[in-house]
Coordinates of C-alpha atoms in Angstrom, one line a residue:
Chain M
X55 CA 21.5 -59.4 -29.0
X56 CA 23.2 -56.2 -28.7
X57 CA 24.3 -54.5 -32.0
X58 CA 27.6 -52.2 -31.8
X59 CA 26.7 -48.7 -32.4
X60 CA 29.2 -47.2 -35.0
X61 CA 28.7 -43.5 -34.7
X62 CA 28.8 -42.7 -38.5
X63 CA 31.4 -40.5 -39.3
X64 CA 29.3 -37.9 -41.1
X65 CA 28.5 -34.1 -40.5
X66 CA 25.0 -32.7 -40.0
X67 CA 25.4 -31.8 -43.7
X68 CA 25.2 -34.9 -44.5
X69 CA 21.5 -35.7 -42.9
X70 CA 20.7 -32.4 -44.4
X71 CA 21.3 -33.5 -47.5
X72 CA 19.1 -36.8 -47.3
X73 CA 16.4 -35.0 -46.5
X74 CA 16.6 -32.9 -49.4
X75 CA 17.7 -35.3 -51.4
X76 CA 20.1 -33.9 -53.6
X77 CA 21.1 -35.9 -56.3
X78 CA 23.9 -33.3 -56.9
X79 CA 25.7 -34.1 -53.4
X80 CA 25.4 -37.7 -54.0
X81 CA 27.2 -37.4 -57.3
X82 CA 30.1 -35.5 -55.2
X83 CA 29.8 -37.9 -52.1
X84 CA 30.8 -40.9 -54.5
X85 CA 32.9 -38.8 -56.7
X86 CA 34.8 -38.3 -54.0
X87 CA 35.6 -41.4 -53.2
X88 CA 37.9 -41.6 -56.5
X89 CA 39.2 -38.2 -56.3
X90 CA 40.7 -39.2 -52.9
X91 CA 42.2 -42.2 -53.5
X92 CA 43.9 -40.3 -56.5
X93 CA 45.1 -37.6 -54.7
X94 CA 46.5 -39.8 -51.7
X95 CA 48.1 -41.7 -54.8
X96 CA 49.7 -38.5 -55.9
X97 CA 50.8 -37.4 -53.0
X98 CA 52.3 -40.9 -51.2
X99 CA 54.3 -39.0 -48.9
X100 CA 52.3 -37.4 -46.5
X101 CA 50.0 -39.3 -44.2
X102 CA 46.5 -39.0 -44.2
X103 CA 44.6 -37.6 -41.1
X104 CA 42.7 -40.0 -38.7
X105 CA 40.0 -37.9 -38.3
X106 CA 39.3 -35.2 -40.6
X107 CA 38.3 -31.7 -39.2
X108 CA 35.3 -31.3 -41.2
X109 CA 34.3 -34.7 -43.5
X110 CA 31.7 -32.9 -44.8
X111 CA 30.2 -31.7 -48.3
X112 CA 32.0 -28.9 -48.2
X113 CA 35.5 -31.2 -48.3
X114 CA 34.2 -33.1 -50.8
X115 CA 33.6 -29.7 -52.8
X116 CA 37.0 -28.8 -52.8
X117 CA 38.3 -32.2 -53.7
X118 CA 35.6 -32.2 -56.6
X119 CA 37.4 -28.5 -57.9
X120 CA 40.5 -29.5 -57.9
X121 CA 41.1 -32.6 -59.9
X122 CA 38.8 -33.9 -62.6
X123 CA 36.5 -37.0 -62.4
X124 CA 38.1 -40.3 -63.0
X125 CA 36.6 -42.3 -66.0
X126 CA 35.4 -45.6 -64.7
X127 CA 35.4 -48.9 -66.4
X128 CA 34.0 -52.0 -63.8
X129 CA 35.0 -54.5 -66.0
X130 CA 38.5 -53.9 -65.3
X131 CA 40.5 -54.2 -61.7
X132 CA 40.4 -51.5 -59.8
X133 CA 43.9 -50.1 -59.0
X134 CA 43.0 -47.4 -56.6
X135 CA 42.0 -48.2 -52.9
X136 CA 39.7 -46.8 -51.2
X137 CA 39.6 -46.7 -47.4
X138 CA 36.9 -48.7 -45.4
X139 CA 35.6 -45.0 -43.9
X140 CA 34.7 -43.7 -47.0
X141 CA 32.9 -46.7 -48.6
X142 CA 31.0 -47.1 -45.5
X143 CA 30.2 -43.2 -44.9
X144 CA 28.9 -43.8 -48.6
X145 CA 26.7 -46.6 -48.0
X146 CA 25.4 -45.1 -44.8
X147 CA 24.1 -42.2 -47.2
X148 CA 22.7 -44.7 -49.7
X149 CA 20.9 -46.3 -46.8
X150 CA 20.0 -43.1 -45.8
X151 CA 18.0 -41.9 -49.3
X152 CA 16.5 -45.4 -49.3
X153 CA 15.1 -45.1 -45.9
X154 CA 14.0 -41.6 -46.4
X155 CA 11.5 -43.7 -49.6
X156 CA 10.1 -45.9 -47.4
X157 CA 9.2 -43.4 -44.5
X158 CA 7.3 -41.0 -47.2
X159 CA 5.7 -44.5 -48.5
X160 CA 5.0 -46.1 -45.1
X161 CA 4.7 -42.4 -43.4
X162 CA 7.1 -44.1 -40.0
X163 CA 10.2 -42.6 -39.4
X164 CA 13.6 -44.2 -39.0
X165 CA 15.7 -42.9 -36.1
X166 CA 19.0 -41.8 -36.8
X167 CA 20.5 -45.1 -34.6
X168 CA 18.3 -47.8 -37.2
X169 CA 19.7 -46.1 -40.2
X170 CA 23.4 -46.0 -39.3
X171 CA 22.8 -50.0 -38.1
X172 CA 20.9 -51.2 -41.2
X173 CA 24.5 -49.4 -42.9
X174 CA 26.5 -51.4 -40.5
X175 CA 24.7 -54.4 -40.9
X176 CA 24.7 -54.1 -45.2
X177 CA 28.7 -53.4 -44.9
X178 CA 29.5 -56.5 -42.9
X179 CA 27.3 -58.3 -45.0
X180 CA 28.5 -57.2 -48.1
X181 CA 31.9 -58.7 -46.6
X182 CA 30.1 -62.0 -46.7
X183 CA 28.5 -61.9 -50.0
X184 CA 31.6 -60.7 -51.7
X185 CA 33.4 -63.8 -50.3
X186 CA 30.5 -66.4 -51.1
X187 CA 30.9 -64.7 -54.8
X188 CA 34.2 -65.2 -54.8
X189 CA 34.1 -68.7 -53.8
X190 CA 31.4 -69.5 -56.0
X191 CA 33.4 -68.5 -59.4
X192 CA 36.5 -69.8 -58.2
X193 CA 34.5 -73.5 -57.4
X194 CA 33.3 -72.8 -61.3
X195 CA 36.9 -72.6 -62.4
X196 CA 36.6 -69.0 -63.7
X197 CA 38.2 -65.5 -62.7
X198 CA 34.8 -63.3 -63.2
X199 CA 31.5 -63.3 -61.5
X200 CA 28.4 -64.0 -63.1
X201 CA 25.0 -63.4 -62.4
X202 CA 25.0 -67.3 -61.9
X203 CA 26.7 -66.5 -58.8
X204 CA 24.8 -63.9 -57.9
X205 CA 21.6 -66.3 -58.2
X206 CA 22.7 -69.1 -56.2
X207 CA 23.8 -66.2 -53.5
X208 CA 20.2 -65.5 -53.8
X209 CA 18.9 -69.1 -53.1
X210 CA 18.0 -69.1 -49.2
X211 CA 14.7 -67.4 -49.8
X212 CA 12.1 -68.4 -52.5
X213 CA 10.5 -65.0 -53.5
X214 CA 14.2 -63.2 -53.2
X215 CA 15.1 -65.9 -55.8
X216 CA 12.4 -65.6 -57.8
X217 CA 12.5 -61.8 -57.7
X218 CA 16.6 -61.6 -58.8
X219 CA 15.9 -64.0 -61.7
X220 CA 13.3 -61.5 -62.6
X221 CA 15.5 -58.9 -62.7
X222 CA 18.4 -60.4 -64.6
X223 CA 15.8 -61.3 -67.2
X224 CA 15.0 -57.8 -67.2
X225 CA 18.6 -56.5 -67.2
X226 CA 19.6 -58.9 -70.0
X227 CA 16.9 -58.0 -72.0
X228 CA 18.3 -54.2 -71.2
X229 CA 21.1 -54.6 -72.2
X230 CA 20.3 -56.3 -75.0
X231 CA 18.4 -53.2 -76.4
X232 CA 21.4 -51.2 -75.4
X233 CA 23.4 -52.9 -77.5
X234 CA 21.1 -52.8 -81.0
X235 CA 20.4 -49.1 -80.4
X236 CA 25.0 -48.7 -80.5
X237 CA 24.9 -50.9 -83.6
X238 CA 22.1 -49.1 -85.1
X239 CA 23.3 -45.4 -84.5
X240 CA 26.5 -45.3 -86.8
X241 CA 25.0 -47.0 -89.6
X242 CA 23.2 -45.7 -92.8
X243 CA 19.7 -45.2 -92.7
X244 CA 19.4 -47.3 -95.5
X245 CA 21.4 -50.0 -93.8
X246 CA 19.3 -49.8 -90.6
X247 CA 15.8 -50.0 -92.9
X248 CA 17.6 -53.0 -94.9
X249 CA 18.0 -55.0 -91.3
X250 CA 14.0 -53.8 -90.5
X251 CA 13.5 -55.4 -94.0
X252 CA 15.0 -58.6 -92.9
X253 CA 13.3 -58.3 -89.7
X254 CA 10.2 -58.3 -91.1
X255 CA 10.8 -61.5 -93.6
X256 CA 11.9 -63.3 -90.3
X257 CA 8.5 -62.6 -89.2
X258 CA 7.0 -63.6 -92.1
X259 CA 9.4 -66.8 -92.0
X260 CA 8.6 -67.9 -88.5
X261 CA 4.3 -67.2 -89.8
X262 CA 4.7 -69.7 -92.2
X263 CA 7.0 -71.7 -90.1
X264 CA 3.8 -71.8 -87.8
X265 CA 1.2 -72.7 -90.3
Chain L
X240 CA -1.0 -69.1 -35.0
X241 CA 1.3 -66.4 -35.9
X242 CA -1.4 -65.4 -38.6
X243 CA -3.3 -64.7 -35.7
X244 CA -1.2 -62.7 -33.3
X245 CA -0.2 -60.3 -36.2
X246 CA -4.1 -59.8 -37.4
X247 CA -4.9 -58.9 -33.8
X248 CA -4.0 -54.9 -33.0
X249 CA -2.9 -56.0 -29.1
X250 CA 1.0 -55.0 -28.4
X251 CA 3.2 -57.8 -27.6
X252 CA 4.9 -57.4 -23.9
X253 CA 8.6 -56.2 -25.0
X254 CA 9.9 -58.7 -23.2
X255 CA 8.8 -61.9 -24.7
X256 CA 10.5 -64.9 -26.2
X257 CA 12.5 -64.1 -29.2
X258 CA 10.2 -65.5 -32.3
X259 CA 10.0 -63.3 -34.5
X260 CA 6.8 -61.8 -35.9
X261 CA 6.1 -64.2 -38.6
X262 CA 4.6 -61.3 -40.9
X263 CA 6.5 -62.0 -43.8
X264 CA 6.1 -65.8 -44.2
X265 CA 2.5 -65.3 -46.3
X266 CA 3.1 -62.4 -48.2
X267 CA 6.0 -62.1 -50.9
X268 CA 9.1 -59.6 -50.5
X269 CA 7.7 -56.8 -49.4
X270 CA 10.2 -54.1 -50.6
X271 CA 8.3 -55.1 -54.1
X272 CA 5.8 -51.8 -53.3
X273 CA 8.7 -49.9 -53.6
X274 CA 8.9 -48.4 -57.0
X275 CA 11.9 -49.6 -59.1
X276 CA 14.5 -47.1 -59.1
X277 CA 16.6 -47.1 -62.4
X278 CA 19.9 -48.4 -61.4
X279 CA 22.6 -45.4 -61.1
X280 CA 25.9 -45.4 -62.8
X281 CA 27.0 -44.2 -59.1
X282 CA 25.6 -46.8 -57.1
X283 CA 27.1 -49.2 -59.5
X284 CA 30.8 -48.0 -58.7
X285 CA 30.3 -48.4 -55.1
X286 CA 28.9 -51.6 -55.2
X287 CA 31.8 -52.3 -57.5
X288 CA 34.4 -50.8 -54.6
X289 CA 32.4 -52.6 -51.6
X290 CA 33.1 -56.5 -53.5
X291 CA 36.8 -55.6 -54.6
X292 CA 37.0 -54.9 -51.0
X293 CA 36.8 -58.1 -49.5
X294 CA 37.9 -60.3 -52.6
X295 CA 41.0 -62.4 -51.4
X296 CA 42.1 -62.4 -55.5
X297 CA 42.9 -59.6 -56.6
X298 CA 42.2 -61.0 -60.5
X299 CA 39.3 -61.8 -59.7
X300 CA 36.5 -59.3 -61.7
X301 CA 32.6 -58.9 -61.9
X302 CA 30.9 -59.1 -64.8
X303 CA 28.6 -56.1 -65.9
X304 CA 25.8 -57.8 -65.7
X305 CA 26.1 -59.4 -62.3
X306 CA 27.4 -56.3 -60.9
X307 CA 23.3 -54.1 -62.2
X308 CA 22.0 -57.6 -59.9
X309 CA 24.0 -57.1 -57.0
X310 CA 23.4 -53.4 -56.8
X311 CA 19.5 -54.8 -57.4
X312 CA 19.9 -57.7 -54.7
X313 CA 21.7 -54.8 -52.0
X314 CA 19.1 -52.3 -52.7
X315 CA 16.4 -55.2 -51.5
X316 CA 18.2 -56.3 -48.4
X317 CA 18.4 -52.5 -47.3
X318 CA 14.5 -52.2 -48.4
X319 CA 13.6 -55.1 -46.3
X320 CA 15.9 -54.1 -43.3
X321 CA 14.1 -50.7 -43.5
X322 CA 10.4 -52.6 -44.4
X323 CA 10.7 -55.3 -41.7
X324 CA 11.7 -52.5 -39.5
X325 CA 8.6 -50.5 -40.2
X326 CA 6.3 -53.2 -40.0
X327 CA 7.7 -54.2 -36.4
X328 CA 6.9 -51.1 -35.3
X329 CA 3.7 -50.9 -36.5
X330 CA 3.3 -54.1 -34.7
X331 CA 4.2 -52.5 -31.6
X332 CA 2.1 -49.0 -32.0
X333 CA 5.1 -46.9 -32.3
X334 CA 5.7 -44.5 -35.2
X335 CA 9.5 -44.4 -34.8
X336 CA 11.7 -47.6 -36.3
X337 CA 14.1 -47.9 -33.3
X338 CA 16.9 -50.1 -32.9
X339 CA 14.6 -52.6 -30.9
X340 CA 13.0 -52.9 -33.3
X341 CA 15.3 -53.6 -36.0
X342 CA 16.7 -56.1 -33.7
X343 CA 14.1 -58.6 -33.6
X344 CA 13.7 -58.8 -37.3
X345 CA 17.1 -58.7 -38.1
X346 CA 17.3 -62.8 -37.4
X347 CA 15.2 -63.6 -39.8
X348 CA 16.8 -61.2 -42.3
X349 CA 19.8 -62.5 -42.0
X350 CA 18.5 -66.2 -42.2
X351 CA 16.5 -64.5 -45.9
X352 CA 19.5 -63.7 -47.3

C-alpha cells in the first residue's frame, strides 16, 4: 500500500514554529483562516493566487494587522468558506504540535514525511466522519448533531467507546459548571447564599429521605 | 502467539506478510498516557470548518457539545496514528517513525475507528 505524498504546502517557518511551539502563531495560523475568507469576501473581484509566494507566518501577520478578528459562534452556519489548503495546512500544524508531545513523551522522532501523512490521512478521514455524522442525524430525523452521533461514530472499537463516553460525561458535567458559575455571577450575594441555603436543605432532605 | 512475537526484542524481516503487530489488542488506547490537553477555543473552530466541509446540507449544525467530542475523538485518532507509529518502530529498533512504519499500522487504525 502506497500512500500519496502531499507535499504540505508550508514554509520552513512553519516547522520552526512547532518546534518552539508557540501558541501565539497558532492563534494567527487559525485566525487566519477567517481573516481570509473575509477579505476574499470583500474583495470578490480579483482572483486568488494558486500558489502564494510566501504562505508563511509572516502572511498571516499581515492579514492579522489589517482586519480585526471575526467573532465566532459554532452554533450557527458558517457563511464564510474556507479553501481546502488552508484547513489542511492547519491541521497539518495541529498534527504537527501533537506529534512534537508524543516524541518528548516517547523520546522517537517523527519524520517530516509521517507527520504530513498522519495530516493527510486525519483530513480524508474527517471527510468520512463528517458524512457518517451527517447521515446519522438526518436517519434521527433532526438538523443538528449530537454527541449521540458522535458515540455511535465511536462504536467500532471498545476502549475508543468507552473512552468518548467518558469524556462527554466529563464535558457535560463541564459545561454544566459553566453554566451555574454565569447564573451565579450577576446575582446578589444574598441571592446566591439564599440558593446555598436551599442547597443545603436539599441535602438535608435527601438525608432523611435516606434514613 | 502475537503476545509472543512482540515480548521478544528480535526485528521482524521487512518484508513479511502484512499482519499487523497485534500490540494493541491487550492493552487499552494507548494515547490515554498522554496528558489531557484542555480543549482550545481554536481547535474547536477548525474542527467546526473541517465537518461544515464535507456536509452535503448546508442546514445541517453541530451541537456545542458534540463539537468539544469530536475535537476529543480527532485529537485520539491523531495520538494513536502517532502512538502506533512509535511503537512500530520500536518494534523494529529504529528511533525514527517513517512512513513504513505508519503504513503497517495504519490498517488496523483505520479498522479502530
Amino acid at each position: 500500500m502506497c500512500l500519496q505524498m502531499l507535499e504540505p504546502r508550508v514554509t520552513p517557518t512553519l516547522p520552526r514554529a512547532v518546534a518552539r511551539g508557540r501558541a501565539r502563531d497558532r492563534k494567527e495560523a487559525l485566525r487566519a483562516l477567517t481573516l481570509g475568507a473575509a477579505r476574499r469576501r470583500g474583495s470578490a473581484g480579483k482572483s486568488e493566487p494558486t500558489v502564494p509566494r510566501r504562505p508563511g507566518l509572516s502572511a498571516v501577520m499581515e492579514e492579522v494587522e489589517a482586519e480585526e478578528p471575526q467573532e465566532f459562534s459554532h452554533r450557527q452556519p458558517l457563511r464564510t468558506l474556507v479553501s481546502p489548503q488552508r484547513l489542511k495546512a492547519a491541521v497539518h500544524y495541529t498534527v504537527g504540535c501533537l506529534c512534537q508531545e508524543v516524541t518528548l513523551d516517547k523520546q522517537v522522532n517523527f519524520s517530516k514525511q509521517t507527520i504530513a501523512a498522519i495530516s493527510e490521512v486525519t483530513f480524508r478521514q474527517c471527510e468520512n466522519f463528517a458524512k457518517d455524522l451527517e447521515m446519522f442525524a438526518r436517519h434521527a430525523k433532526r438538523s443538528t448533531v449530537t454527541t449521540e452521533d458522535v458515540k455511535l461514530l465511536a462504536r467500532r472499537n471498545n476502549s475508543l467507546l468507552k473512552y468518548i463516553t467518558e469524556k462527554n460525561e466529563e464535558i457535560a458535567q463541564l459545561n454544566l459548571k459553566r453554566k451555574a458559575k454565569k447564573k451565579r455571577k450577576p446575582e446578589d450575594e444574598s441571592r446566591s447564599s439564599r440558593e446555598s441555603m436551599a442547597e443545603e436543605l436539599d441535602g438535608a432532605e435527601e438525608l432523611q429521605s435516606e434514613s | 502467539m502475537a503476545h509472543l512475537w512482540c515480548s521478544h526484542g528480535i526485528p521482524r524481516p521487512l518484508d513479511s506478510p502484512s499482519h499487523l503487530h497485534l500490540t494493541n489488542y491487550h492493552q487499552p488506547f494507548s494515547s490515554q498516557a498522554i496528558p489531557d490537553a484542555p480543549i482550545c477555543r481554536h481547535h474547536l473552530e477548525l474542527v467546526s470548518r473541517l465537518l461544515h466541509l464535507h456536509f452535503r446540507d448546508c442546514k445541517t449544525k453541530v451541537s456545542g457539545d458534540a463539537l468539544q467530542l469530536m475535537a476529543e475523538f480527532l485529537r485520539i485518532f491523531v495520538l494513536e496514528a502517532a502512538v502506533r507509529g512509535v511503537w512500530q518502530a520500536q518494534a523494529e529498533d529504529l528511533d525514527v517513525v517513517e512512513v513504513d512504519q505508519l503504513e503497517k499500522v495504519l490498517p488496523q487504525l483505520l479498522l479502530d475507528f
